[in-house]
Coordinates of C-alpha atoms in Angstrom, one line a residue:
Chain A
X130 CA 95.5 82.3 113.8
X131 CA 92.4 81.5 115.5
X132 CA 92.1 77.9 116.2
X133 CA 88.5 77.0 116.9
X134 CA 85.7 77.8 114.0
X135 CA 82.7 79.9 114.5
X136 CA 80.3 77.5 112.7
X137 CA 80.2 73.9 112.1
X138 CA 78.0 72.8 109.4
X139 CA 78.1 68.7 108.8
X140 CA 76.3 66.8 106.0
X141 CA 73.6 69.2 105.5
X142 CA 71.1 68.2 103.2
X143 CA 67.6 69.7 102.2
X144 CA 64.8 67.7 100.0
X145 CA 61.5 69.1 98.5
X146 CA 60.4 65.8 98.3
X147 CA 62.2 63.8 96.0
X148 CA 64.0 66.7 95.0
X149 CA 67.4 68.2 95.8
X150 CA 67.3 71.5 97.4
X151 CA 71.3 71.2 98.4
X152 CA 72.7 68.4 99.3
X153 CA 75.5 66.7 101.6
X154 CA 77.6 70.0 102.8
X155 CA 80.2 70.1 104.9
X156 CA 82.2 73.2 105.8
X157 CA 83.3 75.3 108.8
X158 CA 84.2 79.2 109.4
X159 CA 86.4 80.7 111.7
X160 CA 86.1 84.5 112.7
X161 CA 86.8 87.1 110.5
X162 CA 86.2 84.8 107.0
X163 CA 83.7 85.7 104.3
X164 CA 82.4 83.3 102.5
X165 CA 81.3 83.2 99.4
X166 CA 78.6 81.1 97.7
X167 CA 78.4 81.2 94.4
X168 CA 76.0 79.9 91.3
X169 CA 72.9 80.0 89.4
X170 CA 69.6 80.3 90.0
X171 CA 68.2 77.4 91.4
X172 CA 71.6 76.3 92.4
X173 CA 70.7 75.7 95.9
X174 CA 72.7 78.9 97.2
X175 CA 69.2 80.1 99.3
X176 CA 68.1 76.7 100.2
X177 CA 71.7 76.1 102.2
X178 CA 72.3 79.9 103.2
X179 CA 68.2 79.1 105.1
X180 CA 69.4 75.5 106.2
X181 CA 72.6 77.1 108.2
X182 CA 70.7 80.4 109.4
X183 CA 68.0 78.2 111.1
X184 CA 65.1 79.8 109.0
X185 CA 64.8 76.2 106.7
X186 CA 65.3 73.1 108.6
X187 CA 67.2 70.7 106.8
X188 CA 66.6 67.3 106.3
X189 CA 69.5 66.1 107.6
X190 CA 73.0 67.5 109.3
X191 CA 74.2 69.6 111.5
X192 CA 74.9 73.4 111.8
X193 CA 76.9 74.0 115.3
X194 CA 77.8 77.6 116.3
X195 CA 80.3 78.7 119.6
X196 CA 78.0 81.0 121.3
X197 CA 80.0 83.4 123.9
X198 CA 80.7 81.5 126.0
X199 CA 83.1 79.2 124.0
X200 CA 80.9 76.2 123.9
X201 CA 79.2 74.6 120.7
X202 CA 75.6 74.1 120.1
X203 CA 73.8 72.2 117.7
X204 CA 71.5 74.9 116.4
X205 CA 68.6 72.6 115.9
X206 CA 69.0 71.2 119.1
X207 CA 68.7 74.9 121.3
X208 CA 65.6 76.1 122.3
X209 CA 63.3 78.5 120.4
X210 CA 63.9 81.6 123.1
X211 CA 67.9 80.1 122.2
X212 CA 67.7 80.4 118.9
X213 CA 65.9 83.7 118.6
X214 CA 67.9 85.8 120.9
X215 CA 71.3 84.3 118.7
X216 CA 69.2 86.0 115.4
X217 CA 68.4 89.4 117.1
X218 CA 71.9 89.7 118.7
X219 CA 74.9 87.8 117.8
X220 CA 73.7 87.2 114.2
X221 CA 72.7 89.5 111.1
X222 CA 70.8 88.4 108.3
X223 CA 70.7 91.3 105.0
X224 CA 68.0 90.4 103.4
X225 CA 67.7 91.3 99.0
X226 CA 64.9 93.2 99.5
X227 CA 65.3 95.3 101.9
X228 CA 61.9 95.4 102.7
X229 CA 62.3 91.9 104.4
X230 CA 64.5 93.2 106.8
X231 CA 63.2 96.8 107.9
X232 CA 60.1 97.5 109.1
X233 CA 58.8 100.0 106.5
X234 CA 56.1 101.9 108.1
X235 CA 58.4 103.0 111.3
X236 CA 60.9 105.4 111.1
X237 CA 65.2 104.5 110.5
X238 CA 66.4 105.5 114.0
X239 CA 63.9 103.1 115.4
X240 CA 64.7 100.3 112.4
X241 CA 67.9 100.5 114.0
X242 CA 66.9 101.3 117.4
X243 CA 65.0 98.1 117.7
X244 CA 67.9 95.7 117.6
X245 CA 69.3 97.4 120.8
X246 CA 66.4 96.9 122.8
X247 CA 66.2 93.7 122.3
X248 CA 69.9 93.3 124.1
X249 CA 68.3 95.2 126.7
X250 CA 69.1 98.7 125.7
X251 CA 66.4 101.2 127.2
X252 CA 67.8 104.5 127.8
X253 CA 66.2 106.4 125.1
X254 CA 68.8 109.2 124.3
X255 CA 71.8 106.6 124.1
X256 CA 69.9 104.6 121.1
X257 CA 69.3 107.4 119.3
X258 CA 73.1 108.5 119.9
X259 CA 73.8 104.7 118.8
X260 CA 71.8 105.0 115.9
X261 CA 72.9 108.2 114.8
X262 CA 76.1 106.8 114.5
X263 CA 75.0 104.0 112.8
X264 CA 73.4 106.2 110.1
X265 CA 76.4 107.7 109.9
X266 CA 78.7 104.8 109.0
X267 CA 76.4 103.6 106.2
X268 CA 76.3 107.0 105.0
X269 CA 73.0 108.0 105.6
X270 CA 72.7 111.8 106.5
X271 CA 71.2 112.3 110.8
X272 CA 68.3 114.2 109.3
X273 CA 66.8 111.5 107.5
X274 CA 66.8 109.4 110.9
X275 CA 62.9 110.5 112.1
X276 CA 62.1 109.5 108.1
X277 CA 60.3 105.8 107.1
X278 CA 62.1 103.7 105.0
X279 CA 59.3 104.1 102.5
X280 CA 61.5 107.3 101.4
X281 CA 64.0 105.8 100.8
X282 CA 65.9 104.8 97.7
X283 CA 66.9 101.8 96.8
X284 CA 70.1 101.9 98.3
X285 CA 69.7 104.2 101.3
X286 CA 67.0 101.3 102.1
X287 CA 70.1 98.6 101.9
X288 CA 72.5 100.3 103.7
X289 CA 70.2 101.0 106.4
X290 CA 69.5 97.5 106.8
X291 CA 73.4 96.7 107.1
X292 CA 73.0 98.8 109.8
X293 CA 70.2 97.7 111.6
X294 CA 72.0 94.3 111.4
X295 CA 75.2 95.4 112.5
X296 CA 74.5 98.0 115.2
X297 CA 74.3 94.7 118.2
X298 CA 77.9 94.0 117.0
X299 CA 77.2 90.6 115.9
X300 CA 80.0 88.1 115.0
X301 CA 78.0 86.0 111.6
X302 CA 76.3 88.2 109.4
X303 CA 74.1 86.0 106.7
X304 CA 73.9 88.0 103.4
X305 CA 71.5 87.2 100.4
X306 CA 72.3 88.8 97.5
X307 CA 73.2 92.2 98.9
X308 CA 73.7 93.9 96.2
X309 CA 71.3 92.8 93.5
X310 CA 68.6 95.1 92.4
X311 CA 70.7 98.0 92.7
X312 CA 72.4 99.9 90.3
X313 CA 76.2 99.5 89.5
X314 CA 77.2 103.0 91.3
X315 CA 74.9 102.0 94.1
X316 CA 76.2 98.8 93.8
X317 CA 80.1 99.8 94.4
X318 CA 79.7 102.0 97.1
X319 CA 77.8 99.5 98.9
X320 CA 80.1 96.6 98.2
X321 CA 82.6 99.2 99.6
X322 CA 81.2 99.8 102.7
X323 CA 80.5 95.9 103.6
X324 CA 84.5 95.3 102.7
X325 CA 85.3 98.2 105.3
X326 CA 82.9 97.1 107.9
X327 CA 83.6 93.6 108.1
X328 CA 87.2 94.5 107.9
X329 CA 86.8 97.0 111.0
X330 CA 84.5 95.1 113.1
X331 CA 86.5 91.4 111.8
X332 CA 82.9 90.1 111.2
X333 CA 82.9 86.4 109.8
X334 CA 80.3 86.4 106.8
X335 CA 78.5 84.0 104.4
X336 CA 77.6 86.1 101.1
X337 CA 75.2 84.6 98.9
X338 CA 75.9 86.0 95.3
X339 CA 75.8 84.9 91.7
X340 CA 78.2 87.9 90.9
X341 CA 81.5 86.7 91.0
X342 CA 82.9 90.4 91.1
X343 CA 81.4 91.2 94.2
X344 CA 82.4 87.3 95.4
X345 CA 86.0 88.2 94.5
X346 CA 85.9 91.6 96.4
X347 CA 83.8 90.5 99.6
X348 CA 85.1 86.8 100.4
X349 CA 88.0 85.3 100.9
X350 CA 86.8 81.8 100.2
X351 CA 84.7 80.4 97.9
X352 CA 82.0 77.5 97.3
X353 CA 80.1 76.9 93.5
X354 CA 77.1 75.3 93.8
X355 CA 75.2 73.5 90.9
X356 CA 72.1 71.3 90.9
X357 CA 71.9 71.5 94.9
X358 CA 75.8 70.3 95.5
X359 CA 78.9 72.3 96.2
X360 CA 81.0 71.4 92.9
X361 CA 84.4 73.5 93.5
X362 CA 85.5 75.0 97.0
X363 CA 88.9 77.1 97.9
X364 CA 90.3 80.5 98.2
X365 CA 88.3 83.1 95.9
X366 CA 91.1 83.8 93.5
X367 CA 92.4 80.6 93.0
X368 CA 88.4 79.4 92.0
X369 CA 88.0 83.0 89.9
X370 CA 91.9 82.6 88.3
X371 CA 92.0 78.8 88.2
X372 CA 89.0 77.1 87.8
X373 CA 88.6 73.0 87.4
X374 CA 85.8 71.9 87.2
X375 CA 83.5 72.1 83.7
X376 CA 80.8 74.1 85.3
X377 CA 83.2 76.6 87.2
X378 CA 85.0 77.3 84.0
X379 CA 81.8 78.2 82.2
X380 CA 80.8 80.6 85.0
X381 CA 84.1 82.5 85.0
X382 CA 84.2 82.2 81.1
X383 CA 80.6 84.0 81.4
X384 CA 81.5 87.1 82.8
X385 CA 81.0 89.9 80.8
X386 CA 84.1 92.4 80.7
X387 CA 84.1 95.9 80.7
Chain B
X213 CA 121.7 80.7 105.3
X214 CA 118.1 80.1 105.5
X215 CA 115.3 79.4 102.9
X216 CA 112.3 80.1 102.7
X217 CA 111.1 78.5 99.9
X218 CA 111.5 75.4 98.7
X219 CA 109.8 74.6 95.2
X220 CA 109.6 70.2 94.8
X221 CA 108.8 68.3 92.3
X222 CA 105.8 70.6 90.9
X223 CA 103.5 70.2 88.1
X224 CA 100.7 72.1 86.7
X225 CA 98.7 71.9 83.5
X226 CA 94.9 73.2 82.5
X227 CA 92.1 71.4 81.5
X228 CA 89.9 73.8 79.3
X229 CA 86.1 71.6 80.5
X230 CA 84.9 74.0 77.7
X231 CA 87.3 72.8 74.5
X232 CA 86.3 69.4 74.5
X233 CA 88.9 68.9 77.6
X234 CA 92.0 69.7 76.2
X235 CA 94.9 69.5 78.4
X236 CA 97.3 72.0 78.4
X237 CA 100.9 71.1 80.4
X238 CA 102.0 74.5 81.7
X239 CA 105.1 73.2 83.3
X240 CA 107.0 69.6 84.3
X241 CA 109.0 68.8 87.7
X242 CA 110.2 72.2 88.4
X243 CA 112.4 72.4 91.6
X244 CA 114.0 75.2 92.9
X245 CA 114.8 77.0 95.8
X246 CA 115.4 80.2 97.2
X247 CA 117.7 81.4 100.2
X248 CA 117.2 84.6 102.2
X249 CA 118.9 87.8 100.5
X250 CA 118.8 86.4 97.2
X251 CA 116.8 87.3 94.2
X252 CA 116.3 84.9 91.6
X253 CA 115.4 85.7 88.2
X254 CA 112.8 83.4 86.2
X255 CA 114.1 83.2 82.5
X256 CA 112.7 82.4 79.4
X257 CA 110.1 83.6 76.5
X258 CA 107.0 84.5 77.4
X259 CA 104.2 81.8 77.4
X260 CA 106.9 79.3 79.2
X261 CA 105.3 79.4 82.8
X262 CA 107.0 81.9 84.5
X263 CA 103.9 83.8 85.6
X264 CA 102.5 80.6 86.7
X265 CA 105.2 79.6 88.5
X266 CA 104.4 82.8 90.7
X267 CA 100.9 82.0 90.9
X268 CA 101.4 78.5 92.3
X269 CA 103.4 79.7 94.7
X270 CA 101.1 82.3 95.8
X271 CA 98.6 79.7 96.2
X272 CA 96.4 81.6 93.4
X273 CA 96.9 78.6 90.7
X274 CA 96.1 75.0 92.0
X275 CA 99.3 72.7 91.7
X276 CA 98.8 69.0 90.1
X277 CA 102.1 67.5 91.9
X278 CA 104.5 68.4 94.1
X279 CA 105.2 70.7 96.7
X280 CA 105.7 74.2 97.6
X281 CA 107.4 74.3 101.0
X282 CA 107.3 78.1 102.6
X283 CA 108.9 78.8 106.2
X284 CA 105.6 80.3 107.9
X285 CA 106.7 82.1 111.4
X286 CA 108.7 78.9 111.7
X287 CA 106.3 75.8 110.3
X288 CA 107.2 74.6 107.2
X289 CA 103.7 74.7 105.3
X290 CA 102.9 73.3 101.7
X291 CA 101.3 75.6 100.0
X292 CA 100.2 72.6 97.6
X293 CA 97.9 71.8 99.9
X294 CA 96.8 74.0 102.7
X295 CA 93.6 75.3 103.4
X296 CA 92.9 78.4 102.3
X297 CA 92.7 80.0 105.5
X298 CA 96.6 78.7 106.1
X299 CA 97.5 80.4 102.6
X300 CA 95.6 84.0 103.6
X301 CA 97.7 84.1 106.7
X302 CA 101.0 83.1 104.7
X303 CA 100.0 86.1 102.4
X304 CA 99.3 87.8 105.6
X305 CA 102.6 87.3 107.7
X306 CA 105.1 86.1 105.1
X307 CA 104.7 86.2 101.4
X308 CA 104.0 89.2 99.3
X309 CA 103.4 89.3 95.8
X310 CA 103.4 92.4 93.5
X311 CA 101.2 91.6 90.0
X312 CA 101.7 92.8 86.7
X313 CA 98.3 94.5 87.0
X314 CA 96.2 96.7 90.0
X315 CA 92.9 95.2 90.7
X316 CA 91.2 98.1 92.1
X317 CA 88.4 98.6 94.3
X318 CA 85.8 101.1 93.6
X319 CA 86.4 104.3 95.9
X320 CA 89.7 102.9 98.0
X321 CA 92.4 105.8 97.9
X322 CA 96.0 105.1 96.6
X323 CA 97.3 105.8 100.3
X324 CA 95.1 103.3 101.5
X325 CA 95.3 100.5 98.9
X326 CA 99.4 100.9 99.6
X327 CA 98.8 100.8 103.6
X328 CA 96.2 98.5 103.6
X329 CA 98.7 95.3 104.0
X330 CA 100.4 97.0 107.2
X331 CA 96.7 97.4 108.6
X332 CA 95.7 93.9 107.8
X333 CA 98.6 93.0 110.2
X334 CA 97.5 94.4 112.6
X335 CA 99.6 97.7 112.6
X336 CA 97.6 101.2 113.7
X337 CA 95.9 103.3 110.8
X338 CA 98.0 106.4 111.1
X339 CA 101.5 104.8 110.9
X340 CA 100.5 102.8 108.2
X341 CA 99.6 105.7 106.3
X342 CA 102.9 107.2 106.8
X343 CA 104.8 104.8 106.1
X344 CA 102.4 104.4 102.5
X345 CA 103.0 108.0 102.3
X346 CA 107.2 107.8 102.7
X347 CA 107.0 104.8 99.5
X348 CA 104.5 106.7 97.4
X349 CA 107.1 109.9 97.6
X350 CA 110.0 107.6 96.8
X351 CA 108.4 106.0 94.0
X352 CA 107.5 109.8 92.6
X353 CA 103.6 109.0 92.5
X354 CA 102.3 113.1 92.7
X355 CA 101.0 114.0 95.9
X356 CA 97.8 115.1 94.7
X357 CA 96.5 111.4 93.5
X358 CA 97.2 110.0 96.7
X359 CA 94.3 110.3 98.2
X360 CA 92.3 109.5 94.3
X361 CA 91.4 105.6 94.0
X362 CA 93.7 104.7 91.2
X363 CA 90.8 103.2 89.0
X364 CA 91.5 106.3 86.7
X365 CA 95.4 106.5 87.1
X366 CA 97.8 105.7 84.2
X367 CA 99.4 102.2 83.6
X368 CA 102.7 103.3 85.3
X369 CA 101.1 105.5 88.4
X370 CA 98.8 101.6 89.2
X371 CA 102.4 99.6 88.7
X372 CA 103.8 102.3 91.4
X373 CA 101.1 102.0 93.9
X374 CA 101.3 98.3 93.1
X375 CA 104.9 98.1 93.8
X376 CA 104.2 100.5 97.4
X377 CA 101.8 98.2 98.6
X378 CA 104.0 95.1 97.9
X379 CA 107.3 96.3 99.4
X380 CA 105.3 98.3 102.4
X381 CA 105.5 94.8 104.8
X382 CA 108.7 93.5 105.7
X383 CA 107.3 90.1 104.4
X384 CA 110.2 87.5 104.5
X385 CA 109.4 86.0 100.6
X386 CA 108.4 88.6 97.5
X387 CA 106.9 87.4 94.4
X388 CA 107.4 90.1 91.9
X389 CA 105.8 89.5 88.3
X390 CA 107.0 92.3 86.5
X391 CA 107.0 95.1 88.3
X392 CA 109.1 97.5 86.3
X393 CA 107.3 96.7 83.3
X394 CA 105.0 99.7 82.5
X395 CA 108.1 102.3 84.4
X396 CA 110.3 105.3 82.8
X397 CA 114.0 105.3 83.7
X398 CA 113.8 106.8 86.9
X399 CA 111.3 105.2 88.3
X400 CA 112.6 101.7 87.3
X401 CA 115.9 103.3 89.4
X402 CA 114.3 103.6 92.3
X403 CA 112.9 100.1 92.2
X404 CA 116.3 98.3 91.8
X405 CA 117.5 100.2 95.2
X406 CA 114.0 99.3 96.8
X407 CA 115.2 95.8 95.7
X408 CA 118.3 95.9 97.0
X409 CA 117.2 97.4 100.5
X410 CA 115.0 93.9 100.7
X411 CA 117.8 91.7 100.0
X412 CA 120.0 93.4 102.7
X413 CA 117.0 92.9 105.2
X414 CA 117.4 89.2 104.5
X415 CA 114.3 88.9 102.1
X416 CA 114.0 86.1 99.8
X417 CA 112.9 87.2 96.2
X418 CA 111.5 85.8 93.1
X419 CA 111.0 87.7 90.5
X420 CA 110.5 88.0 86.4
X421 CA 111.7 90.9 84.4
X422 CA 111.5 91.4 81.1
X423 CA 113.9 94.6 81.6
X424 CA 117.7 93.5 80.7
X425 CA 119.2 96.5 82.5
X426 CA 117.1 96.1 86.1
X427 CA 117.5 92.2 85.4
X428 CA 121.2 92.8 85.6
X429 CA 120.9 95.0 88.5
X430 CA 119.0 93.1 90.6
X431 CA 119.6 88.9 89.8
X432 CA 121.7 86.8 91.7
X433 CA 120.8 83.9 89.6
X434 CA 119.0 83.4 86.6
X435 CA 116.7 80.1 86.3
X436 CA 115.9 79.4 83.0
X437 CA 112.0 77.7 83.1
X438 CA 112.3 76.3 79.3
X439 CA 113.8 73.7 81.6
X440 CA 110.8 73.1 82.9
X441 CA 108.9 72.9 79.9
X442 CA 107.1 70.0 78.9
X443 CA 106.7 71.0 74.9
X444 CA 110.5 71.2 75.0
X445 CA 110.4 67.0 76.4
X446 CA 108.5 66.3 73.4
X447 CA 110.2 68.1 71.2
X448 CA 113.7 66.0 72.6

């Protein structure tokens, strides 16, 4: 086993105000995890998922992550040009909509293209090779790679953001709801491909979900939020199999079955 | 002899939030413990704990008391209380666990759900397949559905490619709930000689089976769980 985390997050809390946007969480994630984090709208799941990625600064706490070279950094404490090469290159962020994460009106190859040159790729032929590949792996056919994402489906549009994300070989990828808005078919092969890539590539992840089905099949551990705190934490199957607290057990005693 | 598992002093029970907070005891002070080559039988009538005994010790139930001590590449860990990333890499390295039921995963082939323990170790794709493809044969599973995701395969043909992917790692503790439950004659053969190849490797096993005949082919000892009980307290 690994023995030092990949992210440090301490105390975290966010307030609109007076109000709670999530509040007083501690937790840390070692290479290779997915974590899960779970609950219902409003829960606070977006508000701490923005807190740890750096896009939301939180009110107060901590998020430290060990950049290459070993050492820890207090994210909040690094410089912009810092922080912004760590988003376009060690870290992914998958987006709901896809069209948050792509750039519509320019074609796939270059959606994934992009992310290369920004670590410094330049020869053309080897990022379209790259990309090619990368089309490949999420399943999109090579002769859709000079095509926008505007014509794409739903799901095409999603996958092609995964890869976009993961082409720099990142080591945190940030997911928000990955899989809503798609259809259950869509859905499946999807959730399949994310299990095979992280798997391959031994990714560490923080999946934002209120679907415990895809919590149970992506993450190995778990966190419930309700009203902006983390109620019930642990290993996915003992939360999904075992739950003990009030508002956990009504969430798994929700879940419609087929 | 060695043992790897220890079972101290355990107690579980559920609280059902949702009924007004009843509390349901599930079992009392249950200590046991299992040696290497042995296979030990949990007894009793259903609804007595014997699944959750598994469970707790798979980590996959949360334990009120006690402890649940499991030789881990030679560190004693408490399952009771380790962090989920300790109790992955126990399921990893040293403690399998073959269910009553597949879970399956949208468009994963039977060869790979079998193989995919040996790969999560760290072993290469292609002799991990093989050696998924040498169990599946032995347990009879057709060649054709082997490379079908078993979402659509009987009750028996899941319980076999269950029972591959359990028995593919030479894990040192096996947690088997039911195994042969859902298996014709033949099949349920070939399981009690898979069972017996583990305990000659030295592998520590805990199991239930409903089955009388494979129950008396494959226990050592038989622990009876009504001991365990905490309706059968009250009722003395």
């Amino acid at each position: 086993m690994i023995d030092t985390p990949l992210l440090k997050v301490s105390g975290v809390s966010k307030f609109y105000g007076s109000r709670i946007g999530c509040k007083d969480v501690n937790f840390e994630l070692w290479p290779g995890e997915v974590l899960a984090i779970v609950g219902e709208s409003g829960s606070g799941k977006t508000t701490l998922l923005n807190c740890i990625s750096t896009r939301l600064l939180p009110t107060t706490g901590s998020v430290e992550y060990r950049m290459r070279d070993g050492n820890f950094r207090d994210l909040y404490h690094i410089s912009e040009a810092e922080r912004r090469f760590l988003m376009r290159t060690d870290w992914g962020f998958v987006h709901q909509n896809p069209a948050d994460g792509l750039r519509m009106t320019v074609s796939a190859g270059a959606n994934v293209g992009e992310r290369l040159m920004a670590v410094g790729d330049r020869h053309y032929g080897k990022i379209r090779q790259t990309a090619t590949d990368w089309l490949g792996r999420v399943e999109i056919s090579a002769d859709r790679i000079d095509d926008q994402p505007r014509a794409f489906s739903g799901g095409m549009r999603q996958r092609l953001q995964i890869a976009r994300n993961l082409v720099t070989g990142p080591r945190l990828v940030f997911m928000d709801e990955p899989t809503g808005g798609l259809d259950v078919s869509v859905q499946a092969r999807l959730l399949d491909l994310v299990r095979g890539l992280v798997n391959d590539l031994g990714l560490a992840a923080i999946v934002v979900t209120h679907d415990l089905a895809v919590a149970r099949l992506l993450s190995h551990r778990m966190m419930v939020m309700k009203d902006g705190h983390v109620i019930e934490h642990g290993l996915t199957d003992r939360v999904l199999d075992d739950p003990r607290e009030p508002y956990t057990q009504l969430l798994v005693s929700s879940i419609l079955q087929v | 002899m060695a043992t790897p598992l220890v079972v101290s002093e355990v107690f579980k029970s559920f609280t059902m939030h949702l009924r007004d907070g009843i509390k349901l005891p599930v079992v009392n002070d249950v200590n046991f413990s299992v040696a290497s080559g042995e296979c030990v039988v949990l007894g009793g009538p259903s609804g007595i704990g014997k699944s959750s005994i598994l469970k707790m010790l798979y980590g996959n139930y949360a334990v009120d008391a006690g402890q649940i001590l499991v030789d881990h590449n030679d560190h004693i860990i408490d399952i009771a209380s380790a962090d989920p990333r300790t109790i992955i890499d126990v399921r990893r390295q040293t403690m399998g666990y073959v269910s009553q039921f597949l879970r399956t995963v949208p468009r994963v082939a039977a060869i790979d759900v079998v193989a995919e323990p040996l790969v999560a170790r760290g072993i290469e794709a292609n002799v991990a397949k093989e050696n998924a493809a040498e169990l599946l044969a032995k347990l009879n599973l057709p060649r054709e559905l082997w490379s079908l995701p078993p979402a659509t395969f009987s009750g028996g043909e899941q319980q076999r490619v269950n029972i591959a992917r359990g028995f593919i790692t030479s894990h040192r503790i096996l947690l088997l709930d039911e195994p042969t439950a859902s298996l014709d004659a033949t099949n349920r053969r070939v399981v009690v000689e898979m069972i017996a190849a583990k305990k000659e490797a030295g592998v520590a096993m805990l199991g239930i089976f409903h089955d009388e005949e494979v129950r008396e082919a494959v226990a050592d000892r038989i622990l009876d769980v009504s001991a365990f009980s905490p309706r059968k307290a009250i009722a003395a």
